[in-house]
Amino acid sequence: MNLFHQIPLEIRWVVYVVAMIVFVSLFALFAIWLERKVAAWAQDRMGPMETGGFHGWSQTIADMIKLLLKEDIIPDAADRGLFKLAPYIVFTSSFAAFAVLPFAANLIGSDLNIGIYYIVAVSSLVVISIIMAGWASNNKWSLYGGMRAASQMISYEIPVALSLLVPILLVGSLSMQDLVKVQAGGFWNWTIFGNALGRGSILQLPFTIVAFIIYFWASLAEVNRVPFDLPEGESEIIGFHVEYSAMRFGMFFFAEFANMFLVSGVAVALFLGGWHAPFPFLEVSAETSLIWCNVIGTFWFIGKALILVFIQMWLRWTLPRLRVDQLMHVCWKVFLPFSFANVLIVSLLVVIS
Amino acid sequence: MELILFIITALVALVSAFMVITRRTPIASVLYLVLTFFCLAVLYVMLGAQFIAAMQIVVYAGAIMVLFLFVLMLLSQRGAQTWEVAGPMRKWLGFAAAGGVLLVAATALQSVGVSDTVLDPEIGTVSSVGSALFRRFLLPFEVASVLLLGAIIGVVAMVKRKPYPSETEEGVEHGS
């Protein structure tokens, strides 16, 4: 490890950023393949089977090459600069949040003292880029699509932030690593089961579970997944990216999958123990071996996040889509009061104990 | 390293602030304003005020500017959406107003003086901002929140229109 610390900080940053880009790309490739396989499984089909041999594993790579080679059409009346820029800003703002995702005890881009708040901040930029995409296309349907997407994302940011407040209140820190570290020692200590800092766990149990459920559903709306996929709705509704083609459309797709991992990663870090194993004997402590501690931690973190990603895909083929007024009803009249009550009760519990 | 970052960020902030007032389409102005706010957030981070930087992005870039974009897109039609400066008089009045603001700012800065003392590194963290809000500025903070609540209730009361007669007669389906 001495060797590791001799490397200048700047080089370590660059290495980490490149590693993250590679990780996100590989994840997106894998997740798109998995999405199709889960869809096929839900509909009793086989899904992609031909490309690459084993269960069509290289189908997404072929699709990506196709997207890269396709003609990139920019409408004549579009605002060219904004039209070209928007897909990259979508991806950048979701990728920026990966800087504070705690993959393992020492594997984190930057353990900011405002970690989780930073994630909320940079993901709010996605809204601007979606409006940009919808407006720059100069098509009334994409403009309406952009408006619909923006209003949905702005509305659902509120229950997301309020339900994230529950673990933050219990731990008393915004740093991602602090939020993860208190959940050590088995799944019964995870925040979802109310045991942050061992403080009156049974009392907190219902509220942390409710907070997790609200976070999970509201984050589905944030990443435009079913049952809240009105902004995208590939087959039925015209979305904000109707004018996009080729790899620019691919970037939106790519950003969506990066976002899916991001919201799952945040849920894992705040509620499901982060890089801690479900049972203490499945972990390696940093004293025994620093490298293995981080490798095993990364395994658990990514594993748990992938389970949540799988649940998101599963829900897509289980639930029907909400109508736009039902969508707003659920957000403002169901999620919001419940999460406000949740925050009030949990802060009361924190003050009392 | 930090100096280079500062120069780049400050330059981008200045250039985009200039673009805000020179662009002809309001949407472009708003987007440049977002860029300016983003650069300001980076400058806050460099001053050690991470929380204020994140606040800047959430409140200004994430919320207020989105509201601006909404209003502009709903109100304006493409083609007819350029600023019209009515008459040469208006332009010079604008210059005079800007000069006045600059004068006031310069005088204020001169009376305060630019100090090169290092700020307390804890000044922009969550806990210091929180304790300032809830101890020293508790009354203004609470008053402001009541004011905002009043504004929200006022908007809801204004927007909530009576249903059209046709809707009540035919029983048009409502979501809620």
Coordinates of C-alpha atoms in Angstrom, one line a residue:
Chain A
M1 CA 0.0 0.0 0.0
N2 CA 3.0 2.3 0.4
L3 CA 3.5 2.1 -3.3
F4 CA -0.1 3.2 -3.8
H5 CA 0.4 6.3 -1.7
Q6 CA 3.5 7.3 -3.6
I7 CA 1.4 7.8 -6.8
P8 CA 0.4 11.5 -7.0
L9 CA -3.2 12.4 -6.2
E10 CA -4.0 13.7 -9.7
I11 CA -3.0 10.4 -11.3
R12 CA -5.1 8.5 -8.9
W13 CA -8.0 10.7 -9.7
V14 CA -7.6 10.2 -13.5
V15 CA -7.3 6.4 -13.0
Y16 CA -10.4 6.4 -10.9
V17 CA -12.4 8.4 -13.4
V18 CA -11.3 6.2 -16.3
A19 CA -12.1 3.1 -14.2
M20 CA -15.6 4.5 -13.5
I21 CA -16.3 5.3 -17.1
V22 CA -15.3 1.7 -18.0
F23 CA -17.4 0.4 -15.2
V24 CA -20.5 2.4 -16.2
S25 CA -20.1 1.4 -19.9
L26 CA -19.7 -2.3 -19.0
F27 CA -22.7 -2.0 -16.7
A28 CA -24.8 -0.4 -19.3
L29 CA -23.9 -3.1 -21.9
F30 CA -24.7 -5.8 -19.4
A31 CA -27.9 -4.2 -18.1
I32 CA -29.3 -3.7 -21.6
W33 CA -28.7 -7.4 -22.3
L34 CA -30.2 -8.3 -18.9
E35 CA -33.2 -6.1 -19.5
R36 CA -34.0 -8.0 -22.7
K37 CA -33.4 -11.3 -21.0
V38 CA -35.7 -10.4 -18.0
A39 CA -38.3 -9.2 -20.5
A40 CA -38.1 -12.5 -22.3
W41 CA -38.3 -14.4 -19.1
A42 CA -41.4 -12.5 -18.0
Q43 CA -43.0 -13.2 -21.4
D44 CA -41.9 -16.8 -21.6
R45 CA -39.6 -16.3 -24.5
M46 CA -35.8 -16.8 -24.9
G47 CA -34.7 -13.3 -25.7
P48 CA -31.5 -12.7 -27.7
M49 CA -29.9 -16.0 -28.4
E50 CA -27.9 -15.7 -31.6
T51 CA -25.2 -13.0 -31.3
G52 CA -22.0 -14.2 -29.7
G53 CA -23.0 -17.7 -28.8
F54 CA -24.0 -18.2 -25.2
H55 CA -27.4 -16.6 -24.7
G56 CA -26.6 -13.8 -27.1
W57 CA -24.2 -12.2 -24.7
S58 CA -22.8 -9.8 -27.3
Q59 CA -26.1 -8.6 -28.5
T60 CA -25.7 -5.1 -26.9
I61 CA -22.2 -4.7 -28.4
A62 CA -23.7 -5.4 -31.8
D63 CA -26.5 -3.0 -31.1
M64 CA -24.1 -0.3 -30.0
I65 CA -22.0 -0.7 -33.2
K66 CA -25.2 -0.4 -35.1
L67 CA -26.1 2.8 -33.3
L68 CA -22.6 4.2 -33.9
L69 CA -22.8 3.5 -37.6
K70 CA -26.3 4.9 -38.1
E71 CA -26.9 8.3 -39.7
D72 CA -27.1 11.0 -37.1
I73 CA -30.0 13.1 -38.2
I74 CA -30.4 16.6 -36.9
P75 CA -33.7 18.3 -37.9
D76 CA -33.3 21.4 -40.0
A77 CA -35.2 23.6 -37.7
A78 CA -33.5 22.4 -34.6
D79 CA -31.2 24.5 -32.4
R80 CA -28.1 22.7 -33.5
G81 CA -25.8 23.5 -30.6
L82 CA -28.3 22.7 -27.8
F83 CA -29.5 19.6 -29.7
K84 CA -26.0 18.2 -29.9
L85 CA -25.1 19.1 -26.3
A86 CA -28.2 17.8 -24.5
P87 CA -27.5 14.1 -24.5
Y88 CA -24.0 14.6 -23.2
I89 CA -25.2 16.8 -20.3
V90 CA -27.7 14.1 -19.4
F91 CA -25.0 11.5 -19.1
T92 CA -22.5 13.9 -17.4
S93 CA -24.8 14.8 -14.7
S94 CA -25.6 11.2 -13.8
F95 CA -22.0 10.2 -14.2
A96 CA -20.8 13.1 -11.9
A97 CA -22.8 11.5 -9.0
F98 CA -20.7 8.3 -9.3
A99 CA -17.8 10.3 -7.7
V100 CA -19.3 9.8 -4.2
L101 CA -20.7 6.3 -4.5
P102 CA -18.9 4.2 -1.9
F103 CA -18.0 1.0 -3.6
A104 CA -15.9 -0.3 -0.7
A105 CA -14.2 0.9 2.5
N106 CA -11.4 2.7 0.6
L107 CA -12.9 2.7 -2.9
I108 CA -14.7 6.0 -3.3
G109 CA -14.0 8.8 -5.7
S110 CA -14.2 11.5 -3.0
D111 CA -15.7 11.1 0.4
L112 CA -17.2 14.6 0.5
N113 CA -18.8 15.8 3.8
I114 CA -21.9 16.6 1.8
G115 CA -21.8 13.3 -0.2
I116 CA -25.5 12.5 -0.4
Y117 CA -26.5 16.1 -0.9
Y118 CA -24.0 16.3 -3.8
I119 CA -25.8 13.4 -5.5
V120 CA -29.2 15.2 -5.1
A121 CA -27.6 18.4 -6.5
V122 CA -26.0 17.0 -9.6
S123 CA -28.9 14.8 -10.5
S124 CA -31.1 17.8 -10.5
L125 CA -29.2 19.0 -13.6
V126 CA -30.7 16.1 -15.6
V127 CA -33.9 18.0 -15.7
I128 CA -32.3 21.0 -17.4
S129 CA -30.7 18.8 -20.1
I130 CA -34.1 17.1 -20.7
I131 CA -35.8 20.4 -21.2
M132 CA -32.9 21.4 -23.5
A133 CA -33.4 18.3 -25.6
G134 CA -37.1 18.8 -25.8
W135 CA -36.9 22.4 -26.7
A136 CA -33.9 22.2 -29.1
S137 CA -35.6 19.6 -31.2
N138 CA -38.1 22.3 -32.2
N139 CA -41.0 19.8 -32.4
K140 CA -44.1 20.4 -30.4
W141 CA -44.3 16.7 -29.3
S142 CA -40.8 16.6 -28.0
L143 CA -41.4 19.9 -26.3
Y144 CA -44.5 18.5 -24.5
G145 CA -42.5 15.4 -23.8
G146 CA -39.7 17.4 -22.2
M147 CA -42.2 19.4 -20.1
R148 CA -43.8 16.2 -18.9
A149 CA -40.5 14.6 -18.1
A150 CA -39.3 17.7 -16.3
S151 CA -42.4 18.2 -14.2
Q152 CA -42.3 14.5 -13.2
M153 CA -38.7 14.6 -12.2
I154 CA -39.0 17.9 -10.3
S155 CA -42.0 16.5 -8.4
Y156 CA -40.4 13.3 -7.5
E157 CA -37.2 14.9 -6.4
I158 CA -39.0 16.0 -3.2
P159 CA -40.1 12.6 -1.9
V160 CA -36.7 11.2 -2.9
A161 CA -34.8 13.9 -0.8
L162 CA -37.3 13.6 2.1
S163 CA -36.9 9.9 2.3
L164 CA -33.1 10.2 2.1
L165 CA -33.3 12.5 5.1
V166 CA -34.4 9.6 7.4
P167 CA -31.0 7.7 7.4
I168 CA -29.2 11.1 7.4
L169 CA -31.1 12.1 10.6
L170 CA -30.4 8.8 12.2
V171 CA -26.7 8.9 11.5
G172 CA -26.2 12.6 11.7
S173 CA -23.9 12.9 8.7
L174 CA -24.1 13.5 5.0
S175 CA -20.9 11.7 4.1
M176 CA -21.5 8.5 2.2
Q177 CA -18.9 6.6 4.1
D178 CA -20.2 7.7 7.5
L179 CA -23.7 6.6 6.4
V180 CA -22.3 3.1 5.4
K181 CA -20.0 2.6 8.3
V182 CA -22.7 2.7 11.0
Q183 CA -24.4 -0.3 9.3
A184 CA -21.6 -2.8 10.1
G185 CA -22.1 -6.2 11.6
G186 CA -24.8 -8.1 9.8
F187 CA -28.0 -7.3 8.0
W188 CA -30.0 -6.7 11.2
N189 CA -27.8 -3.5 11.6
W190 CA -28.8 -2.1 8.3
T191 CA -30.6 1.2 8.3
I192 CA -33.6 -0.3 6.6
F193 CA -34.1 -2.3 9.8
G194 CA -33.8 0.8 11.9
N195 CA -30.6 0.1 13.8
A196 CA -28.5 3.1 13.0
L197 CA -26.1 3.7 15.9
G198 CA -28.0 1.1 17.9
R199 CA -30.5 3.7 19.0
G200 CA -33.9 2.3 19.9
S201 CA -34.0 0.1 16.8
I202 CA -37.5 -1.4 17.2
L203 CA -39.1 2.1 17.4
Q204 CA -37.4 3.2 14.2
L205 CA -38.0 0.0 12.3
P206 CA -41.4 1.0 10.7
F207 CA -40.2 4.4 9.7
T208 CA -37.0 3.3 8.0
I209 CA -38.8 0.7 6.1
V210 CA -41.4 3.2 4.9
A211 CA -38.6 5.6 4.0
F212 CA -36.9 2.9 1.9
I213 CA -40.1 2.0 0.1
I214 CA -40.9 5.6 -0.7
Y215 CA -37.3 6.1 -1.9
F216 CA -37.4 3.1 -4.1
W217 CA -40.7 4.0 -5.8
A218 CA -39.9 7.7 -6.1
S219 CA -36.5 6.9 -7.6
L220 CA -38.2 4.7 -10.2
A221 CA -39.9 7.9 -11.3
E222 CA -36.6 9.8 -11.2
V223 CA -35.0 7.4 -13.7
N224 CA -38.2 7.1 -15.8
R225 CA -38.8 3.4 -15.2
V226 CA -42.2 1.7 -15.3
P227 CA -44.7 2.4 -13.7
F228 CA -43.5 6.0 -14.1
D229 CA -42.1 5.8 -17.7
L230 CA -44.3 8.5 -19.2
P231 CA -41.3 10.5 -20.4
E232 CA -40.0 7.6 -22.4
G233 CA -42.8 5.2 -23.1
E234 CA -41.0 3.8 -26.2
S235 CA -44.0 2.3 -27.9
E236 CA -46.9 4.5 -27.0
I237 CA -46.1 8.0 -25.9
I238 CA -43.9 10.4 -27.8
G239 CA -41.1 11.5 -25.5
F240 CA -38.6 14.3 -25.4
H241 CA -36.1 12.4 -27.5
V242 CA -38.3 11.7 -30.5
E243 CA -36.1 13.6 -32.9
Y244 CA -32.9 12.0 -31.7
S245 CA -31.3 9.2 -33.7
A246 CA -28.1 7.1 -33.8
M247 CA -25.7 7.4 -30.9
R248 CA -27.2 10.6 -29.6
F249 CA -30.3 8.6 -28.8
G250 CA -28.0 5.9 -27.5
M251 CA -26.6 8.5 -25.0
F252 CA -30.0 9.0 -23.5
F253 CA -30.4 5.3 -23.2
F254 CA -26.9 4.9 -21.7
A255 CA -27.6 7.7 -19.2
E256 CA -30.8 6.0 -18.1
F257 CA -29.0 2.8 -17.3
A258 CA -26.2 4.7 -15.5
N259 CA -29.0 6.4 -13.5
M260 CA -30.6 3.0 -12.7
F261 CA -27.3 1.9 -11.1
L262 CA -26.9 5.2 -9.4
V263 CA -30.3 5.2 -7.6
S264 CA -29.8 1.5 -6.7
G265 CA -26.3 2.3 -5.4
V266 CA -27.7 5.2 -3.2
A267 CA -30.4 2.9 -1.9
V268 CA -27.8 0.2 -1.1
A269 CA -25.5 2.7 0.6
L270 CA -28.1 4.4 2.7
F271 CA -30.5 1.6 3.5
L272 CA -29.1 -1.8 2.7
G273 CA -25.7 -1.7 4.4
G274 CA -23.5 -0.4 1.5
W275 CA -20.4 -2.6 1.1
H276 CA -21.1 -4.5 4.3
A277 CA -21.9 -8.2 3.9
P278 CA -25.3 -9.6 5.2
F279 CA -23.4 -11.6 7.7
P280 CA -20.2 -10.4 9.5
F281 CA -18.2 -13.6 8.8
L282 CA -18.5 -13.0 5.0
E283 CA -16.4 -9.8 5.3
V284 CA -12.7 -9.3 5.4
S285 CA -11.5 -6.6 7.8
A286 CA -9.1 -3.9 6.7
E287 CA -6.5 -5.1 9.2
T288 CA -6.3 -8.6 7.7
S289 CA -5.9 -7.6 4.1
L290 CA -6.7 -4.1 2.7
I291 CA -7.0 -5.4 -0.8
W292 CA -9.3 -8.2 -0.1
C293 CA -11.4 -6.0 2.2
N294 CA -12.0 -3.7 -0.7
V295 CA -12.6 -6.4 -3.3
I296 CA -15.1 -8.2 -1.1
G297 CA -16.8 -4.9 -0.2
T298 CA -17.1 -4.0 -3.9
F299 CA -18.6 -7.4 -4.6
W300 CA -21.3 -6.9 -2.0
F301 CA -22.0 -3.3 -3.0
I302 CA -22.3 -4.1 -6.7
G303 CA -24.2 -7.3 -6.0
K304 CA -26.8 -5.6 -3.9
A305 CA -27.2 -2.8 -6.4
L306 CA -27.6 -5.4 -9.2
I307 CA -30.4 -7.1 -7.3
L308 CA -32.2 -3.7 -7.1
V309 CA -31.6 -3.1 -10.8
F310 CA -33.1 -6.6 -11.5
I311 CA -36.2 -5.7 -9.4
Q312 CA -36.6 -2.5 -11.4
M313 CA -36.5 -4.6 -14.6
W314 CA -38.9 -7.1 -13.2
L315 CA -41.4 -4.4 -12.2
R316 CA -41.3 -3.1 -15.8
W317 CA -43.0 -6.3 -17.0
T318 CA -45.3 -6.6 -13.9
L319 CA -47.0 -3.2 -13.6
P320 CA -49.0 -1.1 -16.0
R321 CA -48.1 2.5 -16.6
L322 CA -49.7 5.3 -14.6
R323 CA -51.7 8.1 -16.2
V324 CA -50.2 11.5 -15.9
D325 CA -52.7 12.8 -13.4
Q326 CA -52.4 9.6 -11.4
L327 CA -48.6 10.1 -11.4
M328 CA -48.9 13.6 -9.9
H329 CA -51.6 12.3 -7.5
V330 CA -49.3 9.6 -6.2
C331 CA -46.4 12.0 -5.7
W332 CA -48.1 15.0 -4.1
K333 CA -50.9 13.4 -2.2
V334 CA -49.4 10.0 -1.2
F335 CA -45.6 10.1 -1.1
L336 CA -45.2 13.6 0.1
P337 CA -47.4 13.5 3.2
F338 CA -46.1 10.2 4.2
S339 CA -42.5 11.2 3.8
F340 CA -43.1 14.5 5.7
A341 CA -44.7 12.6 8.6
N342 CA -41.8 10.1 8.4
V343 CA -39.2 12.8 8.7
L344 CA -41.1 14.5 11.6
I345 CA -41.4 11.3 13.6
V346 CA -37.9 10.2 13.0
S347 CA -36.5 13.6 14.0
L348 CA -38.6 13.4 17.2
L349 CA -37.2 9.9 17.9
V350 CA -33.7 11.3 17.4
V351 CA -34.3 14.2 19.7
I352 CA -35.8 12.0 22.4
S353 CA -33.2 9.3 22.5
Chain B
M1 CA -3.3 23.8 -10.0
E2 CA -5.9 25.7 -7.9
L3 CA -4.9 28.9 -9.6
I4 CA -5.4 27.5 -13.1
L5 CA -8.8 26.1 -12.1
F6 CA -9.8 29.4 -10.6
I7 CA -8.8 31.3 -13.8
I8 CA -10.6 28.9 -16.0
T9 CA -13.8 29.0 -13.9
A10 CA -13.8 32.7 -13.4
L11 CA -13.3 33.3 -17.1
V12 CA -16.1 30.9 -18.0
A13 CA -18.3 32.6 -15.4
L14 CA -17.6 36.1 -16.8
V15 CA -18.0 35.1 -20.4
S16 CA -21.3 33.3 -19.8
A17 CA -22.5 36.2 -17.7
F18 CA -21.8 38.4 -20.6
M19 CA -23.6 36.0 -23.0
V20 CA -26.6 36.1 -20.7
I21 CA -27.2 39.8 -21.5
T22 CA -26.2 39.7 -25.1
R23 CA -28.1 36.7 -26.5
R24 CA -31.2 37.4 -28.4
T25 CA -33.2 34.3 -27.5
P26 CA -34.3 34.2 -23.9
I27 CA -33.8 30.4 -23.7
A28 CA -30.1 30.8 -24.5
S29 CA -29.8 33.5 -21.9
V30 CA -31.3 31.3 -19.3
L31 CA -29.0 28.4 -20.2
Y32 CA -25.9 30.7 -20.0
L33 CA -27.2 31.8 -16.6
V34 CA -27.2 28.2 -15.5
L35 CA -23.6 27.9 -16.7
T36 CA -22.7 31.1 -14.7
F37 CA -24.3 29.6 -11.6
F38 CA -22.5 26.4 -12.1
C39 CA -19.1 28.2 -12.3
L40 CA -20.1 30.1 -9.1
A41 CA -20.7 26.8 -7.4
V42 CA -17.2 25.7 -8.4
L43 CA -15.8 28.9 -7.0
Y44 CA -17.7 28.2 -3.7
V45 CA -16.1 24.7 -3.6
M46 CA -12.7 26.2 -4.0
L47 CA -13.4 28.5 -1.0
G48 CA -14.2 25.4 1.0
A49 CA -18.0 26.1 1.1
Q50 CA -19.1 22.8 -0.3
F51 CA -22.6 22.9 1.2
I52 CA -23.2 26.4 -0.2
A53 CA -22.0 25.1 -3.6
A54 CA -24.4 22.2 -3.6
M55 CA -27.1 24.6 -2.5
Q56 CA -26.3 26.9 -5.4
I57 CA -26.8 24.0 -7.8
V58 CA -30.0 22.6 -6.2
V59 CA -31.7 25.9 -5.7
Y60 CA -30.6 28.0 -8.7
A61 CA -29.6 25.6 -11.4
G62 CA -32.0 22.9 -10.4
A63 CA -35.1 24.7 -9.4
I64 CA -35.3 28.4 -10.2
M65 CA -33.8 28.1 -13.7
V66 CA -36.1 25.2 -14.5
L67 CA -39.0 27.4 -13.6
F68 CA -37.6 30.1 -15.9
L69 CA -37.3 27.7 -18.7
F70 CA -40.9 26.4 -18.1
V71 CA -42.3 29.9 -18.2
L72 CA -40.3 30.9 -21.3
M73 CA -41.2 27.8 -23.2
L74 CA -44.9 28.0 -22.4
L75 CA -45.2 31.7 -23.2
S76 CA -42.9 32.2 -26.2
Q77 CA -43.2 31.0 -29.7
R78 CA -40.1 30.3 -31.7
G79 CA -39.2 33.1 -34.1
A80 CA -41.1 35.7 -32.1
Q81 CA -39.0 35.1 -29.1
T82 CA -36.3 37.7 -29.3
W83 CA -35.9 40.6 -26.9
E84 CA -37.1 43.8 -28.4
V85 CA -35.3 46.9 -27.2
A86 CA -37.9 49.6 -27.6
G87 CA -36.2 52.8 -28.8
P88 CA -32.6 54.1 -28.2
M89 CA -33.6 55.8 -25.0
R90 CA -34.3 52.4 -23.3
K91 CA -30.8 51.2 -24.1
W92 CA -29.1 54.2 -22.6
L93 CA -31.3 54.0 -19.5
G94 CA -30.2 50.4 -19.1
F95 CA -26.6 51.5 -19.3
A96 CA -27.2 54.2 -16.8
A97 CA -28.9 51.8 -14.4
A98 CA -26.0 49.2 -14.8
G99 CA -23.5 52.0 -14.2
G100 CA -25.3 53.0 -11.0
V101 CA -25.3 49.5 -9.7
L102 CA -21.6 49.2 -10.5
L103 CA -20.9 52.5 -8.7
V104 CA -22.8 51.3 -5.6
A105 CA -21.0 48.0 -5.6
A106 CA -17.6 49.6 -6.0
T107 CA -18.3 52.1 -3.1
A108 CA -19.5 49.3 -0.9
L109 CA -16.4 47.2 -1.7
Q110 CA -14.1 50.1 -1.1
S111 CA -15.6 50.8 2.4
V112 CA -15.3 47.1 3.3
G113 CA -11.9 46.6 1.8
V114 CA -10.8 43.4 0.2
S115 CA -9.1 41.4 2.9
D116 CA -6.6 38.6 2.2
T117 CA -7.2 36.9 5.5
V118 CA -7.9 33.2 5.2
L119 CA -11.5 32.4 5.8
D120 CA -12.5 29.9 8.5
P121 CA -12.5 26.6 6.5
E122 CA -15.6 25.5 8.4
I123 CA -17.6 28.5 7.3
G124 CA -19.5 26.7 4.5
T125 CA -20.1 23.3 6.0
V126 CA -23.5 21.9 6.7
S127 CA -23.2 22.2 10.5
S128 CA -22.0 25.8 10.5
V129 CA -24.7 26.9 8.0
G130 CA -27.3 25.0 10.0
S131 CA -26.3 26.4 13.4
A132 CA -26.2 29.9 11.9
L133 CA -29.7 29.4 10.5
F134 CA -31.2 27.9 13.6
R135 CA -29.5 29.9 16.3
R136 CA -28.4 33.4 15.1
F137 CA -30.9 33.9 12.3
L138 CA -33.8 31.8 13.7
L139 CA -36.4 34.5 13.5
P140 CA -35.7 35.7 9.9
F141 CA -35.5 32.0 8.9
E142 CA -38.9 31.2 10.3
V143 CA -40.4 34.4 9.0
A144 CA -39.1 33.6 5.5
S145 CA -40.6 30.1 5.7
V146 CA -44.0 31.5 6.7
L147 CA -43.8 34.0 3.8
L148 CA -43.1 31.1 1.4
L149 CA -45.9 29.1 2.7
G150 CA -48.2 32.1 2.3
A151 CA -47.0 32.4 -1.3
I152 CA -47.7 28.7 -2.0
I153 CA -51.2 28.9 -0.5
G154 CA -51.9 32.1 -2.5
V155 CA -50.8 30.4 -5.8
V156 CA -53.0 27.3 -5.1
A157 CA -56.0 29.6 -4.3
M158 CA -55.5 31.5 -7.5
V159 CA -54.9 28.6 -9.8
K160 CA -57.8 26.5 -8.4
R161 CA -60.5 27.7 -10.8
K162 CA -64.1 26.8 -10.7
P163 CA -64.9 24.0 -13.1
Y164 CA -66.5 25.0 -16.4
P165 CA -70.3 24.5 -16.5
S166 CA -69.9 22.0 -19.3
E167 CA -67.6 19.9 -17.2
T168 CA -70.0 19.7 -14.3
E169 CA -72.9 18.9 -16.5
E170 CA -71.3 16.1 -18.5
G171 CA -69.3 14.8 -15.6
V172 CA -65.9 14.9 -17.3
E173 CA -63.6 12.4 -15.7
H174 CA -61.3 13.8 -13.1
G175 CA -58.2 12.1 -11.9
S176 CA -58.5 12.9 -8.2

